[in-house]
Amino acid sequence: MTLPLSILDLATIGKGQTAAESLAGSVAMAQSAEKLGYRRVWYAEHHNMSSIASSATSVLIAHVAAHTESIRLGAGGIMLPNHSPLTIAEQFGTLETLHPGRIDLGLGRAPGSDQNTMRALRRDPMSADSFPQDVLELQGYLTGPTRIQGVEATPGKGTNVPLYILGSSLFGARLAAQLGLPYAFASHFAPAALQDAVAIYRSEFKPSAQLDAPHVIAGVNVIAADSASEAQAMFQATKRARVSLFFGGGTREFTDDEADMILDSPQGRHMAQMMTYSAVGTPDVVIDYLDSFGKHADADELIVAHQSPGTQERLRSVELLAQSAGLVAV
């Protein structure tokens, strides 16, 4: 494997699991990733989702950072329209001050929630329209000069926390290119525009103080297991869990037969298409898939979402992929 590998930890709260157990699993995953040689671990901001424990993203990063020593940690991403740029600059400036050289800040403009949750967050429905300006304001707080006269982020100013633009459309690609920032494409759940977005980003990229050449991070799902049948069984269990999330509001549990019927319906097939880019199988099968996917995505780095349904299974997937990819343990 020639491309660097990173991890997107979805902080999944599995069936019968508590949020505390999920967060303990996130610490264990980051510790394993650090030991095995992954480049970074990112966490995503989601709200009002009973199966995801990373809603307070910066708090989770702080907790994991305190239990690791060297691996880069960050947001993949913070949904900036949910917050003021100053608040995020202070949070990530604090993280960088406490854990220098280890913090990344990926930024997205989606709500990370539904309409009712947007209201609960006090988010203005039009706030996404100011995303480019908010990114620049945030950048000013972290690198200087501030764009709001007389307002500085403390901690934050001078920390130079690296920014990444996250996206699943051409909008984010063009913005990342215009600002000269790294671009992370969410192909692990929104595969449709991957190649077009990356091509636009590379062709329109303008060098910046942070980055002198384009850098593409592409998301991909991974389930690596000791046998092909075990991996396929876990993949099916993962898809069934998504049926409960998308069609049961995260509160209704479907039987396996019910979930499989939904997966065979047009709506279910559409949901399954979200996981188009998935490497499932034994380590050799997974690494072959990732090699070809990296070329397909024209990526400089892959960020993998280990989708096995249980914590121990995800940790095993993390280990098997690292061994197969030839990552260097630290």
Short mmCIF file of C-alpha atoms in Angstrom, two decimals:
data_model
loop_
_atom_site.label_atom_id
_atom_site.label_comp_id
_atom_site.label_asym_id
_atom_site.label_seq_id
_atom_site.Cartn_x
_atom_site.Cartn_y
_atom_site.Cartn_z
CA MET A 1 0.00 0.00 0.00
CA THR A 2 1.66 3.23 -1.13
CA LEU A 3 -0.89 5.77 0.12
CA PRO A 4 -0.97 6.87 3.77
CA LEU A 5 -3.90 5.43 5.71
CA SER A 6 -5.97 7.29 8.28
CA ILE A 7 -9.13 6.41 10.20
CA LEU A 8 -12.54 8.03 10.40
CA ASP A 9 -13.93 6.80 13.72
CA LEU A 10 -17.73 7.04 13.60
CA ALA A 11 -17.94 6.48 17.39
CA THR A 12 -20.73 3.99 16.75
CA ILE A 13 -22.98 3.00 19.65
CA GLY A 14 -23.68 -0.62 18.80
CA LYS A 15 -26.74 -2.68 19.63
CA GLY A 16 -26.87 -3.20 23.40
CA GLN A 17 -23.96 -0.81 23.92
CA THR A 18 -23.82 2.40 25.97
CA ALA A 19 -22.32 5.71 24.88
CA ALA A 20 -19.62 5.25 27.53
CA GLU A 21 -18.65 1.90 26.01
CA SER A 22 -18.55 3.47 22.54
CA LEU A 23 -16.24 6.25 23.71
CA ALA A 24 -13.98 3.73 25.45
CA GLY A 25 -13.83 1.93 22.11
CA SER A 26 -12.78 5.15 20.40
CA VAL A 27 -9.88 5.51 22.82
CA ALA A 28 -8.85 1.91 22.19
CA MET A 29 -9.06 2.42 18.42
CA ALA A 30 -6.87 5.54 18.50
CA GLN A 31 -4.32 3.81 20.72
CA SER A 32 -4.22 0.88 18.31
CA ALA A 33 -3.98 3.18 15.27
CA GLU A 34 -1.10 5.05 16.89
CA LYS A 35 0.78 1.85 17.67
CA LEU A 36 0.19 0.39 14.20
CA GLY A 37 1.23 3.41 12.12
CA TYR A 38 -1.94 5.07 10.85
CA ARG A 39 -1.48 8.77 10.03
CA ARG A 40 -4.48 10.31 11.82
CA VAL A 41 -7.89 9.63 13.38
CA TRP A 42 -10.84 11.94 12.74
CA TYR A 43 -14.26 12.23 14.37
CA ALA A 44 -17.41 13.71 12.82
CA GLU A 45 -20.00 16.06 14.28
CA HIS A 46 -23.47 14.49 14.28
CA HIS A 47 -26.47 15.42 16.41
CA ASN A 48 -29.63 13.66 17.56
CA MET A 49 -28.41 10.27 16.32
CA SER A 50 -28.79 7.52 18.89
CA SER A 51 -26.10 5.38 17.26
CA ILE A 52 -23.29 7.98 17.10
CA ALA A 53 -21.42 9.30 20.17
CA SER A 54 -19.26 12.03 18.58
CA SER A 55 -21.69 14.97 18.89
CA ALA A 56 -19.34 16.96 21.18
CA THR A 57 -16.50 16.48 18.73
CA SER A 58 -13.85 18.72 20.29
CA VAL A 59 -14.48 17.19 23.72
CA LEU A 60 -13.99 13.70 22.30
CA ILE A 61 -10.76 14.78 20.56
CA ALA A 62 -9.47 16.17 23.85
CA HIS A 63 -10.26 12.93 25.68
CA VAL A 64 -8.61 10.74 23.05
CA ALA A 65 -5.58 13.05 22.84
CA ALA A 66 -5.08 12.71 26.58
CA HIS A 67 -4.92 8.93 26.18
CA THR A 68 -2.54 8.87 23.18
CA GLU A 69 0.90 10.33 22.59
CA SER A 70 1.71 11.06 18.96
CA ILE A 71 -1.03 10.30 16.43
CA ARG A 72 -2.77 13.24 14.76
CA LEU A 73 -6.40 13.73 15.82
CA GLY A 74 -9.05 15.96 14.39
CA ALA A 75 -12.52 16.71 13.20
CA GLY A 76 -13.79 15.12 10.06
CA GLY A 77 -15.53 17.37 10.43
CA ILE A 78 -16.92 20.25 12.39
CA MET A 79 -20.12 21.52 10.76
CA LEU A 80 -19.11 25.16 10.88
CA PRO A 81 -22.57 26.70 10.27
CA ASN A 82 -23.62 25.21 13.63
CA HIS A 83 -21.05 27.40 15.44
CA SER A 84 -19.41 30.77 15.49
CA PRO A 85 -15.92 30.73 13.93
CA LEU A 86 -14.51 32.31 17.09
CA THR A 87 -15.82 29.48 19.29
CA ILE A 88 -14.29 26.81 17.05
CA ALA A 89 -11.00 28.74 16.89
CA GLU A 90 -10.88 28.84 20.69
CA GLN A 91 -11.73 25.13 21.01
CA PHE A 92 -9.18 23.93 18.48
CA GLY A 93 -6.64 26.52 19.56
CA THR A 94 -6.94 25.05 23.04
CA LEU A 95 -6.54 21.51 21.69
CA GLU A 96 -3.44 22.50 19.72
CA THR A 97 -1.99 24.32 22.75
CA LEU A 98 -2.47 21.22 24.90
CA HIS A 99 -1.34 18.76 22.22
CA PRO A 100 1.00 20.68 19.89
CA GLY A 101 1.48 19.38 16.37
CA ARG A 102 -1.30 16.79 16.64
CA ILE A 103 -4.58 18.57 15.82
CA ASP A 104 -6.46 18.83 12.49
CA LEU A 105 -9.62 20.80 11.78
CA GLY A 106 -11.83 19.52 8.99
CA LEU A 107 -14.79 21.76 8.12
CA GLY A 108 -18.12 20.97 6.52
CA ARG A 109 -21.23 23.02 5.83
CA ALA A 110 -23.96 20.37 6.26
CA PRO A 111 -26.10 20.47 9.43
CA GLY A 112 -25.11 16.98 10.59
CA SER A 113 -28.72 16.62 11.69
CA ASP A 114 -32.36 17.00 10.65
CA GLN A 115 -34.55 20.12 10.49
CA ASN A 116 -35.86 19.85 14.07
CA THR A 117 -32.33 19.38 15.39
CA MET A 118 -31.18 22.42 13.42
CA ARG A 119 -33.76 24.45 15.34
CA ALA A 120 -32.60 22.95 18.63
CA LEU A 121 -29.04 23.99 17.73
CA ARG A 122 -30.34 27.56 17.11
CA ARG A 123 -28.91 27.26 13.61
CA ASP A 124 -30.07 29.79 11.03
CA PRO A 125 -31.29 27.87 7.93
CA MET A 126 -29.33 30.34 5.79
CA SER A 127 -26.08 29.96 7.73
CA ALA A 128 -24.58 27.57 5.17
CA ASP A 129 -24.54 30.44 2.66
CA SER A 130 -21.79 32.20 4.63
CA PHE A 131 -19.60 29.09 4.90
CA PRO A 132 -16.74 30.44 2.72
CA GLN A 133 -16.59 33.69 4.70
CA ASP A 134 -16.77 31.79 7.99
CA VAL A 135 -13.85 29.58 6.95
CA LEU A 136 -11.75 32.68 6.25
CA GLU A 137 -12.77 34.26 9.55
CA LEU A 138 -11.81 31.07 11.40
CA GLN A 139 -8.50 30.90 9.54
CA GLY A 140 -7.75 34.48 10.58
CA TYR A 141 -8.24 33.64 14.24
CA LEU A 142 -5.82 30.69 14.00
CA THR A 143 -3.11 32.08 11.73
CA GLY A 144 -3.61 35.85 11.78
CA PRO A 145 -4.37 38.50 11.02
CA THR A 146 -7.86 38.49 12.49
CA ARG A 147 -10.62 39.52 10.11
CA ILE A 148 -12.68 41.04 12.93
CA GLN A 149 -10.79 44.06 14.22
CA GLY A 150 -10.08 43.84 17.94
CA VAL A 151 -11.20 40.20 18.25
CA GLU A 152 -8.61 37.46 18.81
CA ALA A 153 -8.89 33.78 19.77
CA THR A 154 -7.14 32.93 23.03
CA PRO A 155 -5.97 30.21 22.88
CA GLY A 156 -5.93 30.04 19.11
CA LYS A 157 -3.99 32.96 17.69
CA GLY A 158 -0.74 31.75 16.16
CA THR A 159 -1.49 28.06 16.63
CA ASN A 160 -1.84 27.57 12.86
CA VAL A 161 -4.14 24.58 13.22
CA PRO A 162 -4.32 23.13 9.68
CA LEU A 163 -7.72 23.40 8.01
CA TYR A 164 -9.29 20.85 5.67
CA ILE A 165 -12.41 21.33 3.57
CA LEU A 166 -14.80 18.37 3.67
CA GLY A 167 -17.36 17.80 0.99
CA SER A 168 -19.43 15.49 -1.16
CA SER A 169 -20.13 17.89 -4.02
CA LEU A 170 -18.41 20.23 -6.44
CA PHE A 171 -18.96 23.21 -4.12
CA GLY A 172 -16.46 22.01 -1.54
CA ALA A 173 -13.97 21.06 -4.24
CA ARG A 174 -13.99 24.55 -5.71
CA LEU A 175 -13.77 26.21 -2.30
CA ALA A 176 -10.83 24.06 -1.18
CA ALA A 177 -9.06 24.80 -4.48
CA GLN A 178 -9.69 28.54 -4.22
CA LEU A 179 -8.43 28.71 -0.63
CA GLY A 180 -5.48 26.38 -1.23
CA LEU A 181 -6.58 23.89 1.43
CA PRO A 182 -6.56 20.09 1.54
CA TYR A 183 -9.79 18.48 0.35
CA ALA A 184 -11.43 15.44 1.97
CA PHE A 185 -14.21 13.81 -0.03
CA ALA A 186 -16.91 11.86 1.82
CA SER A 187 -16.96 8.98 -0.65
CA HIS A 188 -17.58 6.51 2.18
CA PHE A 189 -21.25 7.59 2.19
CA ALA A 190 -21.71 9.96 -0.80
CA PRO A 191 -19.88 8.35 -3.73
CA ALA A 192 -21.57 9.94 -6.74
CA ALA A 193 -19.43 13.02 -7.42
CA LEU A 194 -16.04 11.70 -6.27
CA GLN A 195 -14.11 11.77 -9.54
CA ASP A 196 -15.62 15.01 -10.84
CA ALA A 197 -14.97 16.80 -7.54
CA VAL A 198 -11.36 15.64 -7.31
CA ALA A 199 -10.69 16.62 -10.93
CA ILE A 200 -12.08 20.13 -10.35
CA TYR A 201 -10.11 20.51 -7.12
CA ARG A 202 -6.84 19.54 -8.77
CA SER A 203 -7.37 21.68 -11.88
CA GLU A 204 -8.42 24.81 -9.97
CA PHE A 205 -6.06 24.56 -6.98
CA LYS A 206 -4.21 27.72 -5.96
CA PRO A 207 -1.21 27.38 -3.61
CA SER A 208 -1.52 28.96 -0.17
CA ALA A 209 0.55 29.54 2.94
CA GLN A 210 -0.73 26.23 4.31
CA LEU A 211 -0.39 24.10 1.19
CA ASP A 212 1.69 24.41 -1.98
CA ALA A 213 0.13 21.51 -3.93
CA PRO A 214 -3.25 19.74 -3.93
CA HIS A 215 -3.88 17.09 -1.29
CA VAL A 216 -6.89 14.78 -1.65
CA ILE A 217 -8.17 12.54 1.12
CA ALA A 218 -10.82 10.04 0.01
CA GLY A 219 -13.13 8.17 2.36
CA VAL A 220 -13.75 4.43 2.01
CA ASN A 221 -15.46 1.79 4.14
CA VAL A 222 -13.44 -1.20 5.35
CA ILE A 223 -14.38 -4.49 6.95
CA ALA A 224 -11.28 -6.68 7.22
CA ALA A 225 -11.69 -10.06 8.88
CA ASP A 226 -9.89 -13.38 9.22
CA SER A 227 -12.27 -15.05 6.76
CA ALA A 228 -14.31 -13.89 3.78
CA SER A 229 -17.53 -15.31 5.23
CA GLU A 230 -17.01 -13.46 8.53
CA ALA A 231 -16.40 -10.18 6.69
CA GLN A 232 -19.50 -10.60 4.52
CA ALA A 233 -21.63 -11.44 7.56
CA MET A 234 -20.45 -8.27 9.28
CA PHE A 235 -21.10 -6.24 6.14
CA GLN A 236 -24.68 -7.51 6.05
CA ALA A 237 -25.09 -6.71 9.76
CA THR A 238 -23.80 -3.19 9.11
CA LYS A 239 -26.33 -2.66 6.32
CA ARG A 240 -29.12 -3.97 8.53
CA ALA A 241 -28.12 -1.52 11.26
CA ARG A 242 -28.38 1.29 8.70
CA VAL A 243 -31.94 0.23 7.97
CA SER A 244 -32.83 0.90 11.60
CA LEU A 245 -31.01 4.24 11.46
CA PHE A 246 -32.54 5.49 8.22
CA PHE A 247 -35.97 3.86 8.28
CA GLY A 248 -36.60 3.38 11.98
CA GLY A 249 -35.34 6.73 13.20
CA GLY A 250 -32.76 4.90 15.26
CA THR A 251 -35.51 3.90 17.70
CA ARG A 252 -37.26 0.99 15.97
CA GLU A 253 -35.43 -2.31 15.66
CA PHE A 254 -36.16 -4.40 12.58
CA THR A 255 -35.77 -8.16 12.49
CA ASP A 256 -33.14 -9.49 10.10
CA ASP A 257 -35.86 -10.62 7.69
CA GLU A 258 -37.55 -7.21 7.80
CA ALA A 259 -34.25 -5.41 7.26
CA ASP A 260 -33.36 -7.67 4.33
CA MET A 261 -36.75 -7.00 2.71
CA ILE A 262 -36.14 -3.25 3.01
CA LEU A 263 -32.63 -3.65 1.60
CA ASP A 264 -34.16 -5.38 -1.43
CA SER A 265 -36.60 -2.49 -2.01
CA PRO A 266 -35.77 0.54 -4.21
CA GLN A 267 -35.31 2.69 -1.10
CA GLY A 268 -33.04 0.09 0.45
CA ARG A 269 -30.95 -0.24 -2.68
CA HIS A 270 -30.53 3.53 -2.75
CA MET A 271 -29.30 3.43 0.86
CA ALA A 272 -26.94 0.57 0.02
CA GLN A 273 -25.47 2.65 -2.81
CA MET A 274 -24.16 5.02 -0.15
CA MET A 275 -21.67 2.25 0.69
CA THR A 276 -20.55 1.76 -2.93
CA TYR A 277 -16.92 2.22 -1.94
CA SER A 278 -16.43 -0.60 0.56
CA ALA A 279 -13.49 -2.99 0.95
CA VAL A 280 -14.85 -6.17 2.52
CA GLY A 281 -13.01 -9.46 3.01
CA THR A 282 -9.72 -10.92 4.10
CA PRO A 283 -6.73 -8.57 4.35
CA ASP A 284 -5.38 -9.39 0.89
CA VAL A 285 -8.77 -8.68 -0.71
CA VAL A 286 -9.13 -5.44 1.24
CA ILE A 287 -5.68 -4.15 0.34
CA ASP A 288 -6.18 -4.93 -3.35
CA TYR A 289 -9.44 -3.01 -3.28
CA LEU A 290 -7.86 -0.02 -1.54
CA ASP A 291 -5.01 0.06 -4.06
CA SER A 292 -7.45 0.25 -6.95
CA PHE A 293 -9.75 2.68 -5.12
CA GLY A 294 -6.84 5.04 -4.44
CA LYS A 295 -6.10 5.20 -8.16
CA HIS A 296 -9.80 5.55 -9.02
CA ALA A 297 -10.14 8.45 -6.57
CA ASP A 298 -6.81 10.05 -7.58
CA ALA A 299 -6.17 10.34 -3.85
CA ASP A 300 -3.07 11.31 -1.89
CA GLU A 301 -4.37 9.68 1.30
CA LEU A 302 -7.19 7.30 2.23
CA ILE A 303 -9.31 7.70 5.35
CA VAL A 304 -11.03 4.45 6.21
CA ALA A 305 -14.21 3.95 8.20
CA HIS A 306 -13.98 0.54 9.83
CA GLN A 307 -17.62 -0.54 9.69
CA SER A 308 -17.63 -3.84 11.58
CA PRO A 309 -20.63 -3.89 13.97
CA GLY A 310 -18.75 -4.55 17.23
CA THR A 311 -15.85 -2.80 18.95
CA GLN A 312 -13.60 -5.87 19.02
CA GLU A 313 -14.35 -6.60 15.37
CA ARG A 314 -13.45 -3.02 14.42
CA LEU A 315 -10.21 -3.22 16.36
CA ARG A 316 -9.38 -6.46 14.57
CA SER A 317 -10.13 -4.79 11.22
CA VAL A 318 -7.80 -1.91 12.16
CA GLU A 319 -5.03 -4.40 12.98
CA LEU A 320 -5.48 -6.61 9.90
CA LEU A 321 -5.47 -3.66 7.51
CA ALA A 322 -2.34 -2.18 9.09
CA GLN A 323 -0.50 -5.48 8.81
CA SER A 324 -1.58 -6.06 5.21
CA ALA A 325 -0.73 -2.48 4.19
CA GLY A 326 2.74 -2.71 5.71
CA LEU A 327 2.21 0.23 8.04
CA VAL A 328 5.17 0.89 10.29
CA ALA A 329 4.40 0.40 13.98
CA VAL A 330 5.64 3.10 16.35
#
